[in-house]
């Protein structure tokens, strides 16, 4: 069997709950269309959108979504793709008509693969929707994709997992975190484990700190109801940033497969020390309370920064600094590995009052991924003056002409192949809520910060002598 044959899933029906929502319009529908254009969808498939209210014309709705958010202009593939689309209304109280439509579509295309059911619904509706797909029979022979947040604390995460396991086996549940599907995040694994220069120094003897920094320049963009219920800590830290930490900090797996990688990531999460409220900063950008739908007295955080420790031999004493927030100075996704400095400064002219940044390995997790090794080098000239310089690997340039999959495209394709490599487990989710409990139970006071800034001053000072790489270290 060729690689191309392995990459093409078997025929199936895909059911998208929340098919008229923002996530479907921006990511899911454009992602499925791109997979179709590049030959990574099944030869035979049907996409059934669902939700409480049917749009006037679902095909037209999808076309507008693709024109607005798709990766390329619509071409001859659109006509064929559009013929695979339909919409059936459903609710948490009644999914029988939808179940009938799914079975009919599967019969029509002689479906061989599991149906893919994607739950893009509000957190408060998740449990009832899971029960409904079980009662209606939609969960039979099903791969179920569940969007974050997975609960809002340890108790609710356990309750949701119990409901899920009452309907499906764990191996049929795909808890999606799109950061794990990003090519640059996977490149952290590739560069570390496929190259002998990095793994020998990937430990507390050589690494002084790690920073996972995901500031966003956008504000909440009209998502007040979601943000008032969730906040930045639950939305970004317990999910995306902790998952990146798990990739950076894991022990070498015996092989790169789902079972081995899940085992090592679980070990990392088990070793995370319970978070300290005193080493956590919450902030709220000026004007947040003026957003439509936000309480005038809201104490919801739109910014979170914190210090994390992993109690393992590899990482003992190494601080991990995590930061994210809305309406900040830049929109970036950066992982910085700061190395210990040379034990003796042998070059003259160093001013101890003006400390230089140590050598750093920097992963830019953007759509234009780059990896930089930033070091001290000799400045051209007659003396031995040192300056900051960088060795840069431009991934797009290195593999010119190769077009990778975006995160949701990769993850949707993986679900159809039953590849769980880049998905989280019930055990991991519950452990992350457990270590977060001290902050949730005793959250720090929310501090104001200006739009376009780098957050509250106390957060800027959190890494102490190292400082944040962004903005000054770039």
Tab-separated table of C-alpha atoms in Angstrom, residues 130 134 160-169 173:
chain	number	residue	atom	x	y	z
A	130	UNK	CA	-23.421	14.048	24.240
A	134	UNK	CA	-26.111	8.530	22.470
A	160	UNK	CA	-18.081	15.415	31.426
A	161	UNK	CA	-15.663	12.521	30.979
A	162	UNK	CA	-18.066	10.229	32.835
A	163	UNK	CA	-20.878	11.269	30.477
A	164	UNK	CA	-18.638	10.773	27.445
A	165	UNK	CA	-17.571	7.325	28.615
A	166	UNK	CA	-21.216	6.413	29.105
A	167	UNK	CA	-21.702	6.896	25.368
A	168	UNK	CA	-18.333	6.044	23.783
A	169	UNK	CA	-15.091	4.249	24.586
A	173	UNK	CA	-13.190	10.318	21.762
